[in-house]
Each structure stands twice: as structure tokens, then as C-alpha cells.
Amino acid sequence: MSQSVLLLPGDGIGPEIVAEAEKVLHEVNDNFGLDLRFESGLVGGAAIDATGEPLPKKTMERAQKADAILLGAVGGPKWDHLEMALRPEKGLLGLRSGLELFANLRPAILYPQLASASSLKPEVVSGLDILIVRELTGGIYFGQPRGIRTLEGGERQGFNTYVYRESEIRRIGRVAFEAARQRNGRLCSVDKANVLEVTVLWREIMNDLAKEYPDVELSHMYVDNAAMQLVRAPKQFDVIVTGNMFGDILSDEAAMLTGSIGMLPSASMNAEKQGMFEPCHGSAPDIAGQGVANPLATILSVAMMLRYSLNAEEAARAIEAAVSKVLDQGLRTADIMSPDGRRVGTSEMGQAVLAAL
Ligand code: NAD
């Protein structure tokens, strides 16, 4: 049965990198007979410029109907002066909450060819392959009440609320246990159960879920220790599951272990396996329009899309193998440049992946 993909290039380098990923998607569509249909839409600053809002109704309607969404990136200095509710980032948050994309999967993989790009010693990171599962629609980023109030006496106080319902913990836990089961069978749940009651509950639910997954080895770690262990001995981890805020921070830290944020894809999934796939990086306004951005994170996001939403594992692997092949050939965009590499731009990198496919 035909499946549909919505392309949302967004802002900055978004259109440049999505253009390359789109070519790869068309190629595997033909090669593997996937019968995909494509649509595109506006989101972020591009949507603000055209319609006045970061997530136009038409885009949301198309997103709801799509089986999978490929997003470039949103945001940039042009829209920074706008009030919070009208900023490009609201488009992204609106898609995440509107589609209930509660599970964010972020692999941090260090290709052996890029071991020297990491700021850590090659022996510490070489062969690194971690998956961080971050809860994306709850926790302190969404908890109510929140705000800035003026106390008696005139001093102002900012406040947020860290809340998780049992069902929210259970559903993200399941995603993580399932992922661990398909990988090396080890899951580390990260919390701050020594200080925060909400994560005492988190730990309790994870322990409860573990009874359903006897083949997965569950461990727990406090977030401060996890931040330290990620730079001390990152290869001890297989799958990490954590809440929204801790996941936000730890997944960026894990991303940097690999040396370039330009290499890392991500997936945000809902309970129906509908997903939004995007590179971990932002719109990189400093290099937008120059044709130098690394398209590989977006191309690898296409691989995640095929694996997690479109049930096309073989095509996903073909893309990952093609990316590895172009790295073997020594092709490098500026962000992953090494002394022995051959420097290429965005479209040359995209073409090389197509050729390797
Ligand atoms: P960024 O990820 O856009 O850029 C950080 C640095 O990494 C920059 O030096 C950039 O040139 C480089 N970089 C990023 N992607 C690259 C690529 N593919 N190839 C080569 N180099 C790359 O983060 P930022 O500068 O903090 O944010 C810029 C804008 O992006 C802001 O408006 C921010 O709100 C937005 N943003 C959007 C998303 C998203 O759409 N998911 C995520 C993060 C930031």
C-alpha cells in the first residue's frame, strides 16, 4: 500500500540539506519499489514569511495525514525579534505536540572513519553506538503552572513544574525496552531519584516494566553521573532512556562525542509509528546559502524514517552503507574535514551518496 512522506525543509540550511535527502529518498523509492508519495509544506520562518504563522493549518493537516515527515531545521536571526508564540521554533513544538510525538530517538554513532573528529581520545569513542530515548512531550518543559510572578515586596520569581504521569513514563519506557531488545539488550534509565519525587516514580515504573522484558538488563543512573560517564567511558551504554530535560542535555552531549552534529539523525515517534525525522542540528544560519552544510544527518534521518515508520529496513541499511562508503572514499564536508580528506560541498556529498547507492 502506498505510503506518504511530507517534506518540510524549513529555514537556513534546511532547504539545502533536505534537497539532497529528497534525491536519496527518490532513489530508494525506485530501487526498492517502495511506492511512496511525496508532498511538501511550509514550517518555521519560511511559513511565517509566507503566512504570518510558524505552523500554518495546511501544514498541520498534511502532517496529520502523512505516514512520515522529513524536517530540515527551523529558526534564524531574522525571526528572533518575534514574540515567543510566533517564533519559528513554535512550528516544531506544534508538530511534536499536535502529532503526540512523545518518543525522541537519537543515535550517537561514531563512524570509525571519523574517530579523529571527536574531541575525546579515539580509543574512548571509536565504535561508539548509543541510542538515547528521550521523552519529548512531557516533563518540566510542558508542566503547569509555569511563569514569572511578582512576589509580595516586588521581587520577581520564575517557576516551572516538573510532572510526569505514570502512563507517560510507561509508554516511553516501552519504546526504550523494545529498542534495547533489538540492540544489545542493555537499558540505562537516567533520573535524579535522590532529589526529585517525579523521578522516584519514573524509577519505580521502569523497574515494573523490566518484569515484562526479562531479556533486557535494566540499570539506573543519576543524571549528574550519566553526564560524567558519557565523557569518561561512553561505550558502557547501549540504550539510555530519560525525561525531556535530561534527554535534551544528554543527547547533545552524546552528539558531540561523535565530533560533528552534522552527522546525527533523529526520530520523533508517536504510538501509531508515525514519525518526524530530522537532523539533530539547527538551521546553521552562519553557513546557510553557501552550499557547504553537511547533508549526511538528514540523509541518515531518511534511513531512520524507512526503518521506524515506513517498514523498509533493507532500504534503510542501503542508505547507511552508502554513507559509510562515501566516508571511506575520503569525502568530507567542512565540519568533518580531516587532513587526508577531500573537501566537498552539500550537493557533491549528496551526489556521492546517490552514486554509492
Ligand atoms: P546549529 O545546530 O544551527 O549550529 C551550531 C553550529 O553547528 C554552527 O556553527 C553551524 O554552522 C554548525 N552546523 C550545524 N549543522 C551543520 C551541518 N549540517 N553542517 C555543517 N555545520 C553545521 O545551532 P544554533 O546555531 O544554536 O542555532 C541556529 C538556529 O537553529 C537557531 O534559530 C535555533 O533556534 C535553531 N535550531 C533549530 C533546531 C531544529 O530545527 N530542530 C534545533 C536547534 C536549533
Coordinates of N, CA and C in Angstrom, one line a residue, residues 100-311:
E100 N 1.5 14.2 18.8 CA 1.9 13.4 20.0 C 3.1 12.6 19.8
L101 N 4.1 13.3 19.3 CA 5.4 12.6 19.1 C 6.2 12.5 20.4
F102 N 5.9 11.6 21.2 CA 6.4 11.6 22.6 C 7.8 10.9 22.7
A103 N 8.2 10.1 21.7 CA 9.4 9.4 21.8 C 10.5 9.9 20.8
N104 N 11.5 10.5 21.4 CA 12.6 11.0 20.6 C 13.8 10.0 20.6
L105 N 14.1 9.5 19.4 CA 15.2 8.6 19.4 C 16.4 9.2 18.7
R106 N 17.5 9.3 19.5 CA 18.7 9.9 19.0 C 19.9 9.0 19.1
P107 N 20.3 8.4 17.9 CA 21.5 7.6 18.0 C 22.8 8.5 18.0
A108 N 23.8 8.1 18.7 CA 25.1 8.7 18.7 C 26.0 7.7 18.2
I109 N 26.4 7.7 16.9 CA 27.2 6.7 16.3 C 28.5 7.3 15.8
L110 N 29.6 6.7 16.2 CA 30.8 7.3 15.7 C 31.4 6.4 14.6
Y111 N 31.3 6.9 13.3 CA 31.8 6.1 12.2 C 33.3 6.0 12.4
P112 N 33.9 4.8 12.3 CA 35.3 4.6 12.5 C 36.1 5.6 11.7
Q113 N 35.6 5.9 10.5 CA 36.4 6.8 9.6 C 36.5 8.2 10.2
L114 N 35.6 8.6 11.2 CA 35.6 9.9 11.7 C 36.1 10.0 13.2
A115 N 36.8 8.9 13.6 CA 37.2 8.8 15.0 C 38.0 10.1 15.4
S116 N 38.8 10.6 14.4 CA 39.7 11.7 14.8 C 38.9 13.1 14.9
A117 N 37.6 13.0 14.5 CA 36.8 14.3 14.6 C 36.3 14.5 16.0
S118 N 36.3 13.5 16.8 CA 35.8 13.7 18.2 C 36.9 14.4 19.0
S119 N 36.4 15.2 20.0 CA 37.4 15.8 20.9 C 37.9 14.9 22.0
L120 N 37.3 13.7 22.1 CA 37.8 12.7 23.0 C 38.9 11.8 22.3
K121 N 39.6 11.1 23.1 CA 40.7 10.2 22.5 C 40.0 9.1 21.7
P122 N 40.6 8.8 20.5 CA 39.9 7.8 19.6 C 39.6 6.5 20.3
E123 N 40.5 6.0 21.3 CA 40.2 4.7 21.9 C 38.9 4.8 22.8
V124 N 38.6 6.0 23.3 CA 37.4 6.2 24.2 C 36.1 6.1 23.4
V125 N 36.2 6.6 22.1 CA 34.9 6.8 21.3 C 34.8 5.9 20.1
S126 N 36.0 5.3 19.7 CA 35.9 4.6 18.4 C 34.9 3.4 18.5
G127 N 34.0 3.3 17.6 CA 33.0 2.2 17.6 C 31.8 2.6 18.5
L128 N 31.7 3.8 19.0 CA 30.6 4.2 19.8 C 29.3 4.0 19.1
D129 N 28.3 3.4 19.8 CA 27.0 3.3 19.2 C 25.9 3.3 20.3
I130 N 25.4 4.5 20.6 CA 24.5 4.6 21.7 C 23.1 5.1 21.1
L131 N 22.1 4.7 21.8 CA 20.8 5.2 21.4 C 20.2 5.9 22.6
I132 N 19.9 7.2 22.5 CA 19.2 7.9 23.6 C 17.7 8.0 23.3
V133 N 16.9 7.6 24.2 CA 15.5 7.7 24.0 C 15.0 8.7 25.0
R134 N 14.5 9.8 24.5 CA 14.2 11.0 25.3 C 12.6 11.2 25.2
E135 N 12.0 11.4 26.4 CA 10.6 11.7 26.4 C 10.5 13.1 25.9
L136 N 9.5 13.3 25.0 CA 9.5 14.6 24.3 C 8.3 15.5 24.5
T137 N 7.3 15.0 25.1 CA 6.1 15.9 25.2 C 5.6 16.1 26.6
G138 N 6.4 15.7 27.6 CA 6.0 16.0 29.0 C 7.2 16.6 29.8
G139 N 7.1 16.4 31.1 CA 8.2 16.9 31.9 C 8.1 18.4 32.2
I140 N 9.2 18.9 32.6 CA 9.3 20.3 33.0 C 9.1 21.3 31.9
Y141 N 9.3 20.9 30.6 CA 9.1 21.8 29.5 C 7.6 22.1 29.3
F142 N 6.8 21.2 29.7 CA 5.3 21.4 29.5 C 4.5 21.6 30.7
G143 N 5.1 21.2 31.9 CA 4.3 21.2 33.2 C 3.7 22.5 33.5
Q144 N 2.5 22.5 34.1 CA 1.8 23.7 34.6 C 1.7 23.6 36.1
P145 N 1.7 24.7 36.9 CA 1.8 26.0 36.4 C 3.3 26.4 36.1
R146 N 3.4 27.5 35.3 CA 4.7 28.0 34.9 C 4.6 29.5 34.7
G147 N 5.7 30.2 34.9 CA 5.6 31.6 34.6 C 6.6 32.4 35.4
I148 N 6.4 33.7 35.4 CA 7.2 34.6 36.2 C 6.2 35.5 37.0
R149 N 6.3 35.4 38.3 CA 5.3 36.2 39.1 C 6.1 37.2 40.0
T150 N 5.3 38.2 40.4 CA 5.9 39.2 41.3 C 5.4 38.8 42.7
L151 N 6.4 38.7 43.6 CA 6.1 38.3 45.0 C 5.8 39.5 45.8
E152 N 5.2 39.3 47.0 CA 5.0 40.4 47.9 C 6.3 41.1 48.1
G153 N 6.4 42.4 48.0 CA 7.7 43.1 48.2 C 8.3 43.4 46.9
G154 N 7.7 42.9 45.8 CA 8.1 43.4 44.5 C 9.2 42.5 43.8
E155 N 9.8 41.5 44.5 CA 10.8 40.7 43.8 C 10.1 39.7 42.9
R156 N 10.7 39.5 41.7 CA 10.1 38.5 40.8 C 10.6 37.1 41.0
Q157 N 9.8 36.1 40.7 CA 10.2 34.7 40.8 C 9.8 34.0 39.6
G158 N 10.7 33.2 39.0 CA 10.4 32.4 37.9 C 10.1 31.0 38.4
F159 N 9.1 30.3 37.7 CA 8.8 28.9 38.2 C 8.3 28.0 37.1
N160 N 8.7 26.8 37.2 CA 8.2 25.7 36.3 C 7.8 24.5 37.1
T161 N 7.1 23.6 36.5 CA 6.7 22.4 37.2 C 7.1 21.1 36.5
Y162 N 7.8 20.3 37.3 CA 8.3 19.0 36.7 C 7.3 17.9 37.0
V163 N 6.5 17.5 36.0 CA 5.5 16.5 36.3 C 5.6 15.4 35.2
Y164 N 5.3 14.2 35.7 CA 5.1 13.0 34.7 C 4.0 12.1 35.3
R165 N 3.1 11.8 34.4 CA 2.1 10.8 34.8 C 2.6 9.4 34.6
E166 N 2.1 8.5 35.3 CA 2.5 7.1 35.2 C 2.5 6.6 33.8
S167 N 1.3 6.9 33.1 CA 1.2 6.4 31.7 C 2.2 7.0 30.8
E168 N 2.6 8.2 31.0 CA 3.7 8.9 30.1 C 5.0 8.1 30.3
I169 N 5.3 7.8 31.6 CA 6.6 7.1 31.9 C 6.5 5.7 31.2
R170 N 5.4 5.1 31.4 CA 5.3 3.7 30.9 C 5.4 3.6 29.4
R171 N 4.8 4.6 28.6 CA 4.9 4.5 27.2 C 6.3 4.8 26.6
I172 N 7.0 5.7 27.3 CA 8.4 5.9 26.8 C 9.3 4.8 27.2
G173 N 9.0 4.2 28.4 CA 9.7 3.1 28.9 C 9.6 1.9 27.9
R174 N 8.4 1.7 27.4 CA 8.2 0.6 26.5 C 9.0 0.8 25.2
V175 N 9.0 2.0 24.7 CA 9.8 2.3 23.4 C 11.3 1.9 23.7
A176 N 11.8 2.3 24.9 CA 13.2 2.1 25.2 C 13.5 0.6 25.4
F177 N 12.6 -0.1 26.1 CA 12.9 -1.5 26.3 C 12.8 -2.3 24.9
E178 N 11.9 -1.9 24.1 CA 11.8 -2.5 22.8 C 13.1 -2.3 22.0
A179 N 13.5 -1.0 22.0 CA 14.8 -0.6 21.3 C 15.9 -1.4 21.8
A180 N 16.1 -1.6 23.1 CA 17.2 -2.3 23.7 C 17.1 -3.8 23.3
R181 N 15.9 -4.3 23.2 CA 15.7 -5.7 22.8 C 16.3 -5.9 21.4
Q182 N 16.1 -4.9 20.5 CA 16.6 -5.0 19.2 C 18.1 -4.8 19.0
R183 N 18.7 -4.2 20.1 CA 20.1 -3.9 20.0 C 20.9 -4.9 20.9
N184 N 21.6 -4.3 21.9 CA 22.4 -5.2 22.7 C 21.8 -5.6 24.0
G185 N 20.5 -5.3 24.2 CA 19.8 -5.8 25.4 C 20.2 -5.1 26.7
R186 N 20.7 -3.9 26.6 CA 21.0 -3.1 27.9 C 20.4 -1.8 27.9
L187 N 19.7 -1.5 29.0 CA 19.0 -0.2 29.1 C 19.4 0.5 30.4
C188 N 19.8 1.7 30.2 CA 20.1 2.5 31.4 C 19.1 3.7 31.5
S189 N 18.3 3.7 32.6 CA 17.4 4.7 32.9 C 18.0 5.8 33.7
V190 N 17.9 7.0 33.2 CA 18.6 8.2 33.9 C 17.6 9.0 34.6
D191 N 17.9 9.3 35.9 CA 16.9 10.1 36.7 C 17.6 10.9 37.7
K192 N 16.9 11.5 38.6 CA 17.5 12.2 39.7 C 16.7 11.8 41.0
A193 N 16.6 10.5 41.2 CA 15.6 9.9 42.2 C 16.1 10.2 43.6
N194 N 17.3 10.7 43.7 CA 17.8 11.1 45.1 C 17.3 12.5 45.5
V195 N 16.7 13.2 44.6 CA 16.2 14.6 44.9 C 14.8 14.9 44.4
L196 N 14.4 14.3 43.3 CA 13.1 14.7 42.7 C 12.1 13.5 42.7
E197 N 11.0 13.8 43.4 CA 9.9 12.8 43.6 C 9.5 12.3 42.2
V198 N 9.3 13.2 41.2 CA 8.8 12.8 39.9 C 9.7 11.6 39.4
T199 N 11.0 11.7 39.6 CA 11.8 10.6 39.1 C 11.9 9.4 40.0
V200 N 11.4 9.5 41.2 CA 11.3 8.3 42.1 C 10.2 7.5 41.4
L201 N 9.1 8.1 41.0 CA 8.0 7.4 40.3 C 8.6 6.9 39.0
W202 N 9.4 7.7 38.2 CA 10.0 7.2 37.0 C 10.7 5.9 37.2
R203 N 11.5 5.8 38.3 CA 12.4 4.7 38.5 C 11.5 3.5 38.9
E204 N 10.4 3.7 39.6 CA 9.5 2.7 40.0 C 8.9 2.0 38.8
I205 N 8.4 2.9 37.9 CA 7.7 2.4 36.7 C 8.7 1.6 35.8
M206 N 9.9 2.1 35.7 CA 10.9 1.4 34.8 C 11.2 0.0 35.4
N207 N 11.3 -0.1 36.8 CA 11.5 -1.4 37.4 C 10.3 -2.3 37.2
D208 N 9.1 -1.7 37.2 CA 7.9 -2.5 37.0 C 7.9 -3.1 35.5
L209 N 8.3 -2.2 34.6 CA 8.3 -2.6 33.2 C 9.3 -3.7 32.9
A210 N 10.4 -3.6 33.6 CA 11.5 -4.6 33.4 C 11.0 -6.0 33.6
K211 N 10.0 -6.2 34.4 CA 9.5 -7.6 34.6 C 8.9 -8.2 33.3
E212 N 8.5 -7.3 32.4 CA 7.9 -7.7 31.1 C 9.1 -8.0 30.0
Y213 N 10.3 -7.5 30.4 CA 11.4 -7.6 29.4 C 12.6 -8.3 30.1
P214 N 12.4 -9.6 30.5 CA 13.5 -10.3 31.2 C 14.8 -10.4 30.4
D215 N 14.7 -10.2 29.0 CA 15.9 -10.3 28.2 C 16.6 -9.0 28.1
V216 N 16.1 -7.9 28.8 CA 16.8 -6.6 28.8 C 17.3 -6.4 30.2
E217 N 18.6 -6.0 30.2 CA 19.2 -5.7 31.5 C 19.0 -4.2 31.8
L218 N 18.2 -4.0 32.9 CA 18.0 -2.6 33.2 C 18.9 -2.1 34.3
S219 N 19.4 -0.9 34.2 CA 20.2 -0.3 35.2 C 19.7 1.2 35.4
H220 N 20.1 1.8 36.5 CA 19.7 3.2 36.8 C 20.9 4.0 37.1
M221 N 20.8 5.3 36.7 CA 21.9 6.2 36.9 C 21.4 7.6 37.2
Y222 N 22.0 8.3 38.1 CA 21.6 9.7 38.3 C 22.2 10.5 37.2
V223 N 21.4 11.6 36.8 CA 21.8 12.3 35.6 C 23.2 13.0 35.7
D224 N 23.6 13.4 36.9 CA 24.9 14.1 37.0 C 26.0 13.0 36.7
N225 N 25.8 11.8 37.2 CA 26.8 10.8 36.9 C 26.7 10.4 35.5
A226 N 25.5 10.3 34.9 CA 25.4 10.0 33.4 C 26.2 11.0 32.6
A227 N 26.1 12.3 32.9 CA 26.8 13.3 32.2 C 28.3 13.1 32.2
M228 N 28.7 12.6 33.4 CA 30.2 12.4 33.6 C 30.6 11.1 32.9
Q229 N 29.8 10.0 33.0 CA 30.1 8.7 32.4 C 30.1 8.8 30.9
L230 N 29.3 9.7 30.3 CA 29.3 9.9 28.8 C 30.6 10.4 28.3
V231 N 31.3 11.2 29.1 CA 32.6 11.6 28.6 C 33.8 10.7 29.1
R232 N 33.5 10.0 30.2 CA 34.6 9.2 30.8 C 34.7 7.8 30.0
A233 N 33.5 7.1 29.9 CA 33.5 5.8 29.2 C 32.2 5.6 28.5
P234 N 32.0 6.3 27.4 CA 30.7 6.3 26.8 C 30.3 4.9 26.2
K235 N 31.3 4.1 25.9 CA 30.9 2.8 25.3 C 30.2 1.8 26.3
Q236 N 30.1 2.2 27.6 CA 29.4 1.3 28.5 C 27.9 1.3 28.2
F237 N 27.4 2.3 27.5 CA 26.0 2.5 27.3 C 25.6 1.8 26.0
D238 N 24.3 1.2 26.0 CA 23.7 0.7 24.8 C 22.5 1.7 24.5
V239 N 21.4 1.5 25.3 CA 20.3 2.4 25.2 C 20.1 3.2 26.5
I240 N 19.9 4.5 26.4 CA 19.6 5.3 27.6 C 18.2 5.8 27.4
V241 N 17.4 5.8 28.5 CA 16.1 6.4 28.5 C 16.0 7.4 29.6
T242 N 15.4 8.6 29.2 CA 15.3 9.6 30.2 C 14.2 10.6 29.9
G243 N 13.9 11.5 30.8 CA 12.9 12.5 30.6 C 13.3 13.6 29.6
N244 N 12.4 14.5 29.4 CA 12.6 15.6 28.4 C 13.8 16.4 28.6
M245 N 13.9 17.0 29.8 CA 15.0 18.0 30.0 C 16.4 17.3 30.1
F246 N 16.5 16.2 30.9 CA 17.8 15.5 31.0 C 18.1 15.0 29.6
G247 N 17.1 14.5 28.8 CA 17.4 13.9 27.5 C 17.9 15.0 26.5
D248 N 17.3 16.2 26.7 CA 17.8 17.3 25.8 C 19.3 17.6 26.0
I249 N 19.7 17.6 27.2 CA 21.1 17.9 27.5 C 22.0 16.7 27.2
L250 N 21.6 15.5 27.7 CA 22.5 14.4 27.4 C 22.6 14.0 26.0
S251 N 21.5 14.2 25.2 CA 21.6 13.8 23.8 C 22.6 14.8 23.0
D252 N 22.6 16.1 23.4 CA 23.6 17.0 22.8 C 25.0 16.6 23.2
E253 N 25.2 16.2 24.5 CA 26.5 15.8 24.9 C 26.9 14.6 24.1
A254 N 26.0 13.6 24.0 CA 26.4 12.4 23.3 C 26.7 12.7 21.8
A255 N 25.9 13.7 21.2 CA 26.2 14.1 19.8 C 27.6 14.6 19.7
M256 N 28.0 15.4 20.6 CA 29.4 15.9 20.5 C 30.5 14.9 20.6
L257 N 30.2 13.8 21.3 CA 31.2 12.7 21.4 C 31.6 12.2 20.0
T258 N 30.7 12.4 19.0 CA 31.0 11.9 17.7 C 31.7 12.9 16.9
G259 N 31.9 14.1 17.4 CA 32.7 15.1 16.6 C 31.9 16.0 15.8
S260 N 30.8 15.6 15.2 CA 30.0 16.5 14.3 C 28.6 16.3 14.5
I261 N 27.9 17.4 14.8 CA 26.5 17.4 14.9 C 25.9 17.2 13.4
G262 N 26.7 17.5 12.4 CA 26.3 17.3 11.0 C 26.1 15.9 10.6
M263 N 26.4 14.9 11.5 CA 26.3 13.5 11.1 C 25.1 12.8 11.8
L264 N 24.4 13.5 12.7 CA 23.4 12.8 13.6 C 22.0 13.0 13.2
P265 N 21.3 11.9 13.0 CA 19.9 11.9 12.7 C 19.0 11.8 14.0
S266 N 17.7 12.0 13.8 CA 16.9 11.8 15.0 C 15.5 11.4 14.5
A267 N 14.7 10.8 15.4 CA 13.4 10.4 15.0 C 12.5 10.8 16.2
S268 N 11.3 11.3 15.9 CA 10.3 11.5 17.0 C 9.0 10.8 16.6
M269 N 8.6 9.9 17.4 CA 7.6 8.9 17.1 C 6.4 9.0 18.0
N270 N 5.2 8.7 17.4 CA 4.0 8.5 18.3 C 3.6 7.1 18.4
A271 N 2.5 6.8 19.0 CA 2.1 5.4 19.3 C 1.7 4.7 18.1
E272 N 1.4 5.4 17.0 CA 1.0 4.8 15.7 C 2.2 4.6 14.8
K273 N 3.4 4.8 15.3 CA 4.6 4.7 14.5 C 4.7 5.7 13.4
Q274 N 3.9 6.7 13.5 CA 4.0 7.9 12.6 C 5.2 8.7 13.2
G275 N 6.1 9.2 12.3 CA 7.3 9.9 12.9 C 7.7 11.1 12.1
M276 N 8.4 12.0 12.9 CA 9.0 13.1 12.2 C 10.5 12.9 12.4
F277 N 11.2 13.0 11.2 CA 12.6 12.7 11.2 C 13.4 13.9 10.8
E278 N 14.5 14.2 11.6 CA 15.2 15.4 11.3 C 16.6 15.3 11.8
P279 N 17.5 16.1 11.2 CA 18.9 16.1 11.8 C 18.9 16.7 13.2
C280 N 19.9 16.3 14.0 CA 19.9 16.9 15.4 C 20.3 18.4 15.4
H281 N 20.9 18.8 14.3 CA 21.4 20.2 14.4 C 20.3 21.2 14.0
G282 N 20.6 22.5 14.1 CA 19.7 23.5 13.8 C 19.8 24.0 12.4
S283 N 19.4 25.3 12.1 CA 19.4 25.8 10.8 C 20.7 26.4 10.3
A284 N 21.7 26.4 11.2 CA 23.0 26.9 10.9 C 23.0 28.2 10.1
P285 N 22.5 29.3 10.6 CA 22.4 30.5 9.8 C 23.8 31.0 9.3
D286 N 24.8 30.6 10.1 CA 26.2 31.1 9.8 C 26.7 30.6 8.5
I287 N 26.2 29.4 8.0 CA 26.7 28.8 6.8 C 25.6 28.7 5.7
A288 N 24.4 29.2 6.0 CA 23.2 29.0 5.1 C 23.5 29.6 3.8
G289 N 23.1 29.0 2.7 CA 23.2 29.6 1.4 C 24.6 29.4 0.7
Q290 N 25.5 28.8 1.5 CA 26.9 28.7 1.0 C 27.2 27.4 0.3
G291 N 26.2 26.4 0.4 CA 26.4 25.1 -0.2 C 27.5 24.3 0.5
V292 N 27.7 24.6 1.8 CA 28.8 23.8 2.5 C 28.3 22.9 3.6
A293 N 27.0 23.0 3.9 CA 26.4 22.2 5.0 C 26.5 20.7 4.8
N294 N 26.7 20.0 5.8 CA 26.8 18.5 5.7 C 25.3 18.0 5.6
P295 N 25.0 17.3 4.5 CA 23.7 16.7 4.4 C 23.5 15.4 5.0
L296 N 24.6 14.8 5.6 CA 24.5 13.4 6.0 C 23.6 13.1 7.1
A297 N 23.4 14.1 8.1 CA 22.5 13.8 9.2 C 21.1 13.7 8.6
T298 N 20.8 14.5 7.6 CA 19.4 14.5 7.1 C 19.2 13.2 6.2
I299 N 20.3 12.8 5.5 CA 20.2 11.6 4.7 C 20.0 10.4 5.7
L300 N 20.8 10.4 6.8 CA 20.6 9.3 7.8 C 19.3 9.4 8.5
S301 N 18.7 10.6 8.5 CA 17.3 10.7 9.1 C 16.3 10.0 8.1
V302 N 16.6 10.0 6.8 CA 15.8 9.3 5.9 C 15.9 7.8 6.2
A303 N 17.1 7.3 6.5 CA 17.3 5.9 6.8 C 16.4 5.5 8.1
M304 N 16.4 6.4 9.1 CA 15.6 6.2 10.3 C 14.1 6.1 9.9
M305 N 13.7 7.0 9.0 CA 12.3 7.1 8.6 C 11.9 5.8 8.0
L306 N 12.8 5.3 7.1 CA 12.5 4.0 6.4 C 12.4 2.9 7.4
R307 N 13.3 2.9 8.4 CA 13.3 1.8 9.4 C 12.1 1.9 10.4
Y308 N 11.9 3.0 10.9 CA 10.9 3.1 12.0 C 9.5 3.4 11.6
S309 N 9.3 4.2 10.5 CA 7.9 4.5 10.1 C 7.4 3.8 8.9
L310 N 8.3 3.5 7.9 CA 7.9 3.0 6.6 C 8.2 1.5 6.4
N311 N 8.7 0.9 7.4 CA 8.8 -0.6 7.4 C 9.7 -1.0 6.2

